[in-house]
Short mmCIF file of C-alpha atoms in Angstrom, two decimals:
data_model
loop_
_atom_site.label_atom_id
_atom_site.label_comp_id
_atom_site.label_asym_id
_atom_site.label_seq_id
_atom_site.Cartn_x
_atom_site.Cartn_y
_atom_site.Cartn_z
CA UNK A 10 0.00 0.00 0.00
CA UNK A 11 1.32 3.42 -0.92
CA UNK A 12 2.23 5.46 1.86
CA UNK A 13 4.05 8.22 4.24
CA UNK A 14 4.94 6.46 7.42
CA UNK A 15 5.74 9.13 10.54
CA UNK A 16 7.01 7.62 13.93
CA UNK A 17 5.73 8.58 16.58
CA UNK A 18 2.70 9.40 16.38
CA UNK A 19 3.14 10.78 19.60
CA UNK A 20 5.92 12.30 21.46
CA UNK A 21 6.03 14.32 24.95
CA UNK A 22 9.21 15.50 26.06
CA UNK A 23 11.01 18.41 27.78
CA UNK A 24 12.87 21.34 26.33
CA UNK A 25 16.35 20.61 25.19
CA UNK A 26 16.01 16.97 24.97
CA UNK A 27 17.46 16.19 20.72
CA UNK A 28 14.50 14.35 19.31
CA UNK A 29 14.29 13.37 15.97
CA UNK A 30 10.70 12.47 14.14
CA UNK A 31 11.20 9.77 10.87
CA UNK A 32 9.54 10.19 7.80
CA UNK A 33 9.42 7.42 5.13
CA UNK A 34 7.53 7.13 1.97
CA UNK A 35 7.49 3.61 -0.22
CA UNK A 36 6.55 5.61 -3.66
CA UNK A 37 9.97 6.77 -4.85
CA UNK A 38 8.97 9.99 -4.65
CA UNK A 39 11.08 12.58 -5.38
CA UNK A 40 9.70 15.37 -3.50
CA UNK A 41 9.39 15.63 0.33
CA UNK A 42 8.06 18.26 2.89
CA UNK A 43 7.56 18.70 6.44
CA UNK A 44 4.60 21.34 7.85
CA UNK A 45 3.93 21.75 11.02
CA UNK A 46 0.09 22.75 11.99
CA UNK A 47 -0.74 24.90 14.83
CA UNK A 48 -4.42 26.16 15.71
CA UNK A 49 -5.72 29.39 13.95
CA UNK A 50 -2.19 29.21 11.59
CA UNK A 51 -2.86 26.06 9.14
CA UNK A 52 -0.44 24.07 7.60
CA UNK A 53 2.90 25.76 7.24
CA UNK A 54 6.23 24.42 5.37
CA UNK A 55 9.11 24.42 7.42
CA UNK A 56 11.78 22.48 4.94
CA UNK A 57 11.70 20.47 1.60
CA UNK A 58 13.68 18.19 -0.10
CA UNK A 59 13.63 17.92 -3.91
CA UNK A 60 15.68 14.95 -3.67
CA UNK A 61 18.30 12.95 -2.52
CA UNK A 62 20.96 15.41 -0.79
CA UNK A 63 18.97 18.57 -1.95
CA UNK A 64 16.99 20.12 0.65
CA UNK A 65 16.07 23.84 1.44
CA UNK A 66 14.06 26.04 4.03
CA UNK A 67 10.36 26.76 3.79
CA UNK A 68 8.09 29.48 5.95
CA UNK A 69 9.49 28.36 9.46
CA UNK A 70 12.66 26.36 9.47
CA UNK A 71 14.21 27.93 12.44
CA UNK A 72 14.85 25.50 15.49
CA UNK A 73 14.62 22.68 12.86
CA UNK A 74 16.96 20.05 10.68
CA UNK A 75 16.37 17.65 7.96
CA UNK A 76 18.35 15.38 6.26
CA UNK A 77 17.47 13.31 3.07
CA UNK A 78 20.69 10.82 2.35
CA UNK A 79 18.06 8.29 0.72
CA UNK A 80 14.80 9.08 -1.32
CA UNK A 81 12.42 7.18 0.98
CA UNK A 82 13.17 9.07 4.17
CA UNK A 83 13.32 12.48 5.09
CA UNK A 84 13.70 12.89 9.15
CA UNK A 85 13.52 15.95 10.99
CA UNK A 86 15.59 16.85 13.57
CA UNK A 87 14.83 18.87 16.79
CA UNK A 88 18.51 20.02 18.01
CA UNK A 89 17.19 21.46 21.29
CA UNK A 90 13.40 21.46 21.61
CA UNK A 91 11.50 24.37 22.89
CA UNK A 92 7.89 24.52 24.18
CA UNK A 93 7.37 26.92 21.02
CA UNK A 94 7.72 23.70 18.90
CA UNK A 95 4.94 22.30 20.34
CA UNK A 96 2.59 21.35 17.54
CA UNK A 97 1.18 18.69 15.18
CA UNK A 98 3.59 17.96 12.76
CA UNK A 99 2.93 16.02 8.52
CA UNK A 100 5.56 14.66 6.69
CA UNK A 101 4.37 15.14 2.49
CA UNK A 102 5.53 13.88 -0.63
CA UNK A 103 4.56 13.88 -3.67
CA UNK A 104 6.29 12.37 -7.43
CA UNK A 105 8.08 15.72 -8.08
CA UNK A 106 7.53 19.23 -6.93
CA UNK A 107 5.36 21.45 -8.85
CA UNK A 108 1.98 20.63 -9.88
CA UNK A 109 1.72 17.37 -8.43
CA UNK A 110 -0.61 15.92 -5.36
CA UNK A 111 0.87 15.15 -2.04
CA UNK A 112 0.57 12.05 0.14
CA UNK A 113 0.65 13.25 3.62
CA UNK A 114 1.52 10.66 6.71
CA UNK A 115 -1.20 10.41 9.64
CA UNK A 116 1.05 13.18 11.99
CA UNK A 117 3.06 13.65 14.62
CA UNK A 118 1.88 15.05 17.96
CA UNK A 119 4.76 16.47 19.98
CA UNK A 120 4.41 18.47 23.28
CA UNK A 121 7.44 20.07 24.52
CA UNK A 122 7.31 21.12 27.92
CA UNK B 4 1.76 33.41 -5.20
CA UNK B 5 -2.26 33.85 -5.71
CA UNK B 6 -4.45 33.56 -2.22
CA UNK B 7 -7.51 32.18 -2.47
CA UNK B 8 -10.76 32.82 -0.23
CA UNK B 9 -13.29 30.04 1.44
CA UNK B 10 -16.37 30.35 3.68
CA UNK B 11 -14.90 29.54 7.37
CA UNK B 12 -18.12 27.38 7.36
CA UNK B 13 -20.78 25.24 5.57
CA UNK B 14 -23.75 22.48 6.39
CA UNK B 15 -25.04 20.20 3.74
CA UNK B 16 -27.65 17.30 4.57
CA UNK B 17 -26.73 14.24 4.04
CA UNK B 18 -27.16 12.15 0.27
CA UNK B 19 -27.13 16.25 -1.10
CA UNK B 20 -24.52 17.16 -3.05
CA UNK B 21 -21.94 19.48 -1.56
CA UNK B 22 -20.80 22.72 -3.29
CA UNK B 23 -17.61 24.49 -1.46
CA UNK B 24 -16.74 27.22 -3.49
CA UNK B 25 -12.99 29.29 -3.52
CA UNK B 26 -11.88 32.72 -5.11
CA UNK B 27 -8.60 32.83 -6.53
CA UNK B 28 -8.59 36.21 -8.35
CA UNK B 29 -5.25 36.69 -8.34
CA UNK B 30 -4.30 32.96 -10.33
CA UNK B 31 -1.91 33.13 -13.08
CA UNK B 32 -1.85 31.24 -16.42
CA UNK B 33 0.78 28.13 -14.61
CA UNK B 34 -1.05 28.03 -11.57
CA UNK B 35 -3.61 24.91 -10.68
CA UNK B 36 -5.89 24.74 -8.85
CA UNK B 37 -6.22 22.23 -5.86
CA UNK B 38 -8.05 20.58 -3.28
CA UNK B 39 -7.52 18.88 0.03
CA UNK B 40 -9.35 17.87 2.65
CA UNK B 41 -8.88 16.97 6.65
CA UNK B 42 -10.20 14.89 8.73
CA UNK B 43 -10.55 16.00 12.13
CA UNK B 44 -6.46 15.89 12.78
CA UNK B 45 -5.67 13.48 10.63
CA UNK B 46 -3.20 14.61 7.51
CA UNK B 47 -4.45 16.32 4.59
CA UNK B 48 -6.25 14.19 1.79
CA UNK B 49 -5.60 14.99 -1.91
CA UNK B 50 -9.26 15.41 -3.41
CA UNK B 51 -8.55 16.83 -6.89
CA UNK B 52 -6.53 19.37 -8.83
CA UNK B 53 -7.22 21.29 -12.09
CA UNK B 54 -5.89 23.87 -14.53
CA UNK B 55 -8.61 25.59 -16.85
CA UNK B 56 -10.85 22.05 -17.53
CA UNK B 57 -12.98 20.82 -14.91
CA UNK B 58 -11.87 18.08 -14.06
CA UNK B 59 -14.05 14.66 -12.58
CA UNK B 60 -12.39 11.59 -10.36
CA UNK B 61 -14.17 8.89 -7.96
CA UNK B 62 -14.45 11.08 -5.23
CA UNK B 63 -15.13 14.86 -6.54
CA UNK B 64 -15.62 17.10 -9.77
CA UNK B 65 -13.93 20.43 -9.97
CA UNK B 66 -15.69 23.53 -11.87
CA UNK B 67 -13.68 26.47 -12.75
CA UNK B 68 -14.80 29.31 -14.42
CA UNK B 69 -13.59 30.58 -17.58
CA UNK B 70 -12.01 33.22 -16.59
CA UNK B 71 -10.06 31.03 -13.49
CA UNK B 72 -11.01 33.50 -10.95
CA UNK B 73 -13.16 31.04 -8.87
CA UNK B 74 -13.65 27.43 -8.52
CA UNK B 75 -16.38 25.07 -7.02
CA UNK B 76 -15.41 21.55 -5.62
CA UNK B 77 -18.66 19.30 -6.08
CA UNK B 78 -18.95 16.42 -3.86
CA UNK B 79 -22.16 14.85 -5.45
CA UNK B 80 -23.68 12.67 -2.77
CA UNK B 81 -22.52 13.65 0.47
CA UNK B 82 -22.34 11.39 3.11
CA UNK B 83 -21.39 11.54 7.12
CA UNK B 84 -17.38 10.60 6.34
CA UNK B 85 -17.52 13.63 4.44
CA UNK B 86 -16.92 16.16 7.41
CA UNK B 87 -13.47 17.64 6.98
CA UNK B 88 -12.30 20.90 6.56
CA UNK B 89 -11.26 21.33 2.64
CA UNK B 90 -9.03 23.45 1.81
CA UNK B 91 -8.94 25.34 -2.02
CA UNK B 92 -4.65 26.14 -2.70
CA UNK B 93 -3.03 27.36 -5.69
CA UNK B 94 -0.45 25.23 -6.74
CA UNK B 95 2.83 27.83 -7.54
CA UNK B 96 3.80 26.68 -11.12
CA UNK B 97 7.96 25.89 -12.49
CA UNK B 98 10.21 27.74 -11.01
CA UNK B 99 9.23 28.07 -7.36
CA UNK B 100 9.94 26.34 -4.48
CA UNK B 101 6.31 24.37 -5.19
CA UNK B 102 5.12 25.26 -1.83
CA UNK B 103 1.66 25.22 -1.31
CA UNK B 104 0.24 28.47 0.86
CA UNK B 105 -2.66 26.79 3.20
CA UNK B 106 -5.53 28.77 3.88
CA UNK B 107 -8.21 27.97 6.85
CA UNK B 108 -9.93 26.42 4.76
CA UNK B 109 -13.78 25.52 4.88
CA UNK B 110 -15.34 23.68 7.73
CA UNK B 111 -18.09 21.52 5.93
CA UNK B 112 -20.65 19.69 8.39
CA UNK B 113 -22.76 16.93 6.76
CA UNK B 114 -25.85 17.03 8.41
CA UNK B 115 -27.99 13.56 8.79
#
């Protein structure tokens, strides 16, 4: 079955604690994204990866890393969490960038206290 | 990149068809047109995309107007599952960073 697997699902840990949140996608897609959702703000990006070794900042990538040293996964890193970071986070990717529909994983729920 | 504009909220009863419509006045000639949907917290669903055609799949159709300034998403026979919050984006064409700008989206109840 085609899909975006994120692990955890759930996550609550306290500030400063390096945490990293997997993202892995069985399509070969080229294109990957992380967004993090927060009430009242919607979805917004905070890094991409056109593909393997090629990756770039979106709206909010402060506080954040990502790697992508294969196609199928795309982690992002949280060096030193802060309660600010605490929000529901979807892992996306989609064939190629552009004009092409994204597969989102079920999300990530991490509370930073 | 073009904004687009969505009622915060809708009801529809239930076996009606749904009609969520989004303003996008600002599109350019490269720029789709695209919907997703979310359940509850769940991540987002692609629904349907289009350029100038309407556009039909198993779960949707898409109007668009001739002039691409507005759009309707048509769920024909809507049923309970159906309540999500569907979002209308414009899909930045070549030559950008392809990230999609996520509105609030509209809230659409289906109503038994």
């Amino acid at each position: 079955e085609a899909q975006v697997t994120q692990n955890p699902r759930y996550l609550i840990t306290v500030t400063g604690k390096k945490l990293t949140v997997t993202c892995s996608q069985n399509m070969n897609h080229e294109y990957m994204s992380w967004y993090r959702q927060d009430p009242g703000l919607g979805l917004r990006q905070i890094y991409y990866s056109m593909n393997v070794e090629v990756t770039d900042k979106g709206d909010v990538p402060e506080g954040y890393k990502v790697s992508r040293k294969e196609k199928r996964n795309f982690p992002l890193i949280l060096e030193s969490p802060s309660p600010n970071q605490t929000s529901l986070y979807f892992c996306a990717s989609s064939l190629w960038g552009g004009n092409q529909p994204q597969h989102f994983g079920d999300g990530t729920r991490l509370s930073i206290l | 990149d073009a904004k687009t504009t969505q009622p915060p909220s809708m009801d529809c009863a239930e076996g009606r068809a749904a009609n969520l419509p989004c303003n996008h006045s600002t599109i350019s000639g490269n720029e789709y047109v695209y919907w997703y949907r979310q359940i509850h917290s769940q991540g987002p669903q692609y629904i349907i995309h289009g350029l100038k055609n309407n556009e039909t799949n198993e779960m949707a159709s898409l109007i668009i107007t001739e002039d691409r300034k507005s759009s309707t998403l048509i769920l024909p026979h809507a049923t309970l599952r159906d309540t999500a919050v569907y979002y209308c984006i414009v899909s930045p064409g070549p030559g950008s960073n392809y990230q999609l700008i996520w509105g609030a989206g509209t809230k659409l109840i289906i109503k038994p």
